[in-house]
């Protein structure tokens, strides 16, 4: 529901925005602190104590302060494919159901967060670092942010309830259905005890749980709430109340993770570059060099997406930025709109494959896989896929020269050489970020902080850095990061419950009965993720399935680094696969004219190419593993 229609939320928004801005300044501060620590450690051999600890606290602040802002800005990811196709009354009911589920989740997490803080006070818990910080102090700030989330979500739910009563919506579609109690009484679950003493459930019950999770998502619940609700239901039915009571400490551990601090840092890096005009200059520079190729400026779409995604780590940000720059130019030069939008949507998918990648950071965190190896593994496939995209454009434009519009005259060599200066800023940032990791100077999180500082230097050099730009970048960073981190809260709890219920072991035993080979499992997962990608947002798809899929992959002896790249590539396909493909809608939104079907048709050749690339990845795994094996 838009904030303007909710008077309670409208009055809370200024305070929520202030909290988000405070969290943004925390991200800026920790970027400077971590960069200083890396310089002192590597240059003067002196360690600045506390950078890691305060980095973790910054993540907790961004999460707890940002949840409310993302809620009121409607940034939390939802699957709306069903909501768009039902009547007004059903929409109102599902919206009310979603609002109260969000509110109940918020109330529960603030209650258990408060419980974790009280335990820290009772047992006088310390941080375990040289600073020996009393944990209740940062936890108090964290709980205050969570409390504001609970207040805001409750206000939204109460207002939705008032609207239902005022409009007297009649939801006849639900009349005559069985009650939840009847369904629970009629349903039987054949669980069995683990010989080691834990609760185990079978594949059938796990499948029912997965369908419940998908049903909650399709009903319009935010993905984070659907994940959390499924985990809550499983824990309540099979594990009992004590498991739920321990959630607060689990949540604090997940939101106080220095590794995940890289998420807001890389988002902040991309936001600064977007607003400082780097993409515009980069597009002009590559256009000078690629305009004579068959396809002309369409290659600039792919090239700029490759370079920009290599420093921003976000496909959505790349699609929006490149679309804003390229669409007016290519429309003016009479390029085919379908192929133009297709190249932008497809090129932007490279943002989650070419490092640094936020999705790879989350994958590595959830599976305990080396982030450095994942980044190295994404380089060769990322650049090969870029070359394949450009080769496809050449083939299409040779077969049909009219797709690329009239040929452009060549630029003088001197001008082309001068334009290379515009490539330097993102290229230098990429080299600094990746080089600091592989030279052993910095961890992935520390390299993200260094990248933020470098982007600030670029913005200063271009005379674009202002408080207004900085505040916009901070607000957007907190909104995006909070959306991701709330999904991580639900995924953390789901991962814990899935493990406690023995679902990975049950699935592994089930697959072993059929004697499936690793190749058969991968091919099955290709189909699974293709179908799922049509209905789920890609990040949510990865987080929701990893707790069950990854133990099976490990059992089959499939390399986790290779599987990480494979999964990211399947997510790339999901980004441009209708009806949910995020990049399709981002490009169409920037375009502001025509039909979404034009974008879908323009992206179709690239989807087919990427499916072929998946086959190459399966047939030639060394394409992924060669570089990480050489570096590590």
Coordinates of C-alpha atoms in Angstrom, one line a residue, residues 15-16 18-20 22-23 57 59-71 76 105-107 109-111 113-114 117 137-153 251-252 255 478 482 486:
X15 CA 11.7 9.3 11.3
X16 CA 12.3 6.1 9.3
X18 CA 16.3 9.7 9.3
X19 CA 17.2 6.2 10.7
X20 CA 18.1 5.0 7.2
X22 CA 22.0 7.3 10.0
X23 CA 22.6 3.8 8.9
X57 CA 27.8 -3.9 14.2
X59 CA 25.6 -4.6 9.3
X60 CA 23.2 -5.0 12.3
X61 CA 22.4 -1.3 12.2
X62 CA 21.8 -1.2 8.4
X63 CA 19.5 -4.2 8.8
X64 CA 17.5 -3.1 11.8
X65 CA 17.2 0.6 10.8
X66 CA 16.6 -0.3 7.2
X67 CA 13.8 -2.8 7.6
X68 CA 11.2 -0.1 8.4
X69 CA 12.4 2.1 5.6
X70 CA 12.2 -0.8 3.1
X71 CA 8.8 -1.6 4.3
X76 CA 10.7 -5.9 0.2
X105 CA 7.1 -11.6 12.1
X106 CA 8.4 -8.2 13.2
X107 CA 6.9 -8.5 16.6
X109 CA 11.9 -11.0 16.0
X110 CA 12.0 -7.9 18.2
X111 CA 10.7 -10.1 21.1
X113 CA 16.0 -9.9 19.9
X114 CA 15.1 -8.4 23.2
X117 CA 20.0 -8.8 24.7
X137 CA 25.3 -2.2 24.1
X138 CA 25.3 -2.8 20.3
X139 CA 22.3 -5.1 20.8
X140 CA 20.3 -2.3 22.4
X141 CA 20.7 -0.2 19.3
X142 CA 19.8 -3.2 17.2
X143 CA 16.7 -4.0 19.2
X144 CA 15.6 -0.3 19.0
X145 CA 15.7 -0.6 15.2
X146 CA 13.8 -3.8 15.2
X147 CA 11.2 -2.3 17.6
X148 CA 10.6 0.5 15.1
X149 CA 10.1 -2.1 12.4
X150 CA 7.5 -3.8 14.5
X151 CA 5.7 -0.4 15.1
X152 CA 5.7 0.5 11.4
X153 CA 4.6 -2.9 10.3
X251 CA 19.5 -13.7 14.3
X252 CA 22.1 -11.6 16.1
X255 CA 23.3 -9.9 11.4
X478 CA 20.0 1.1 3.0
X482 CA 17.6 -4.1 4.1
X486 CA 15.5 -9.4 5.8

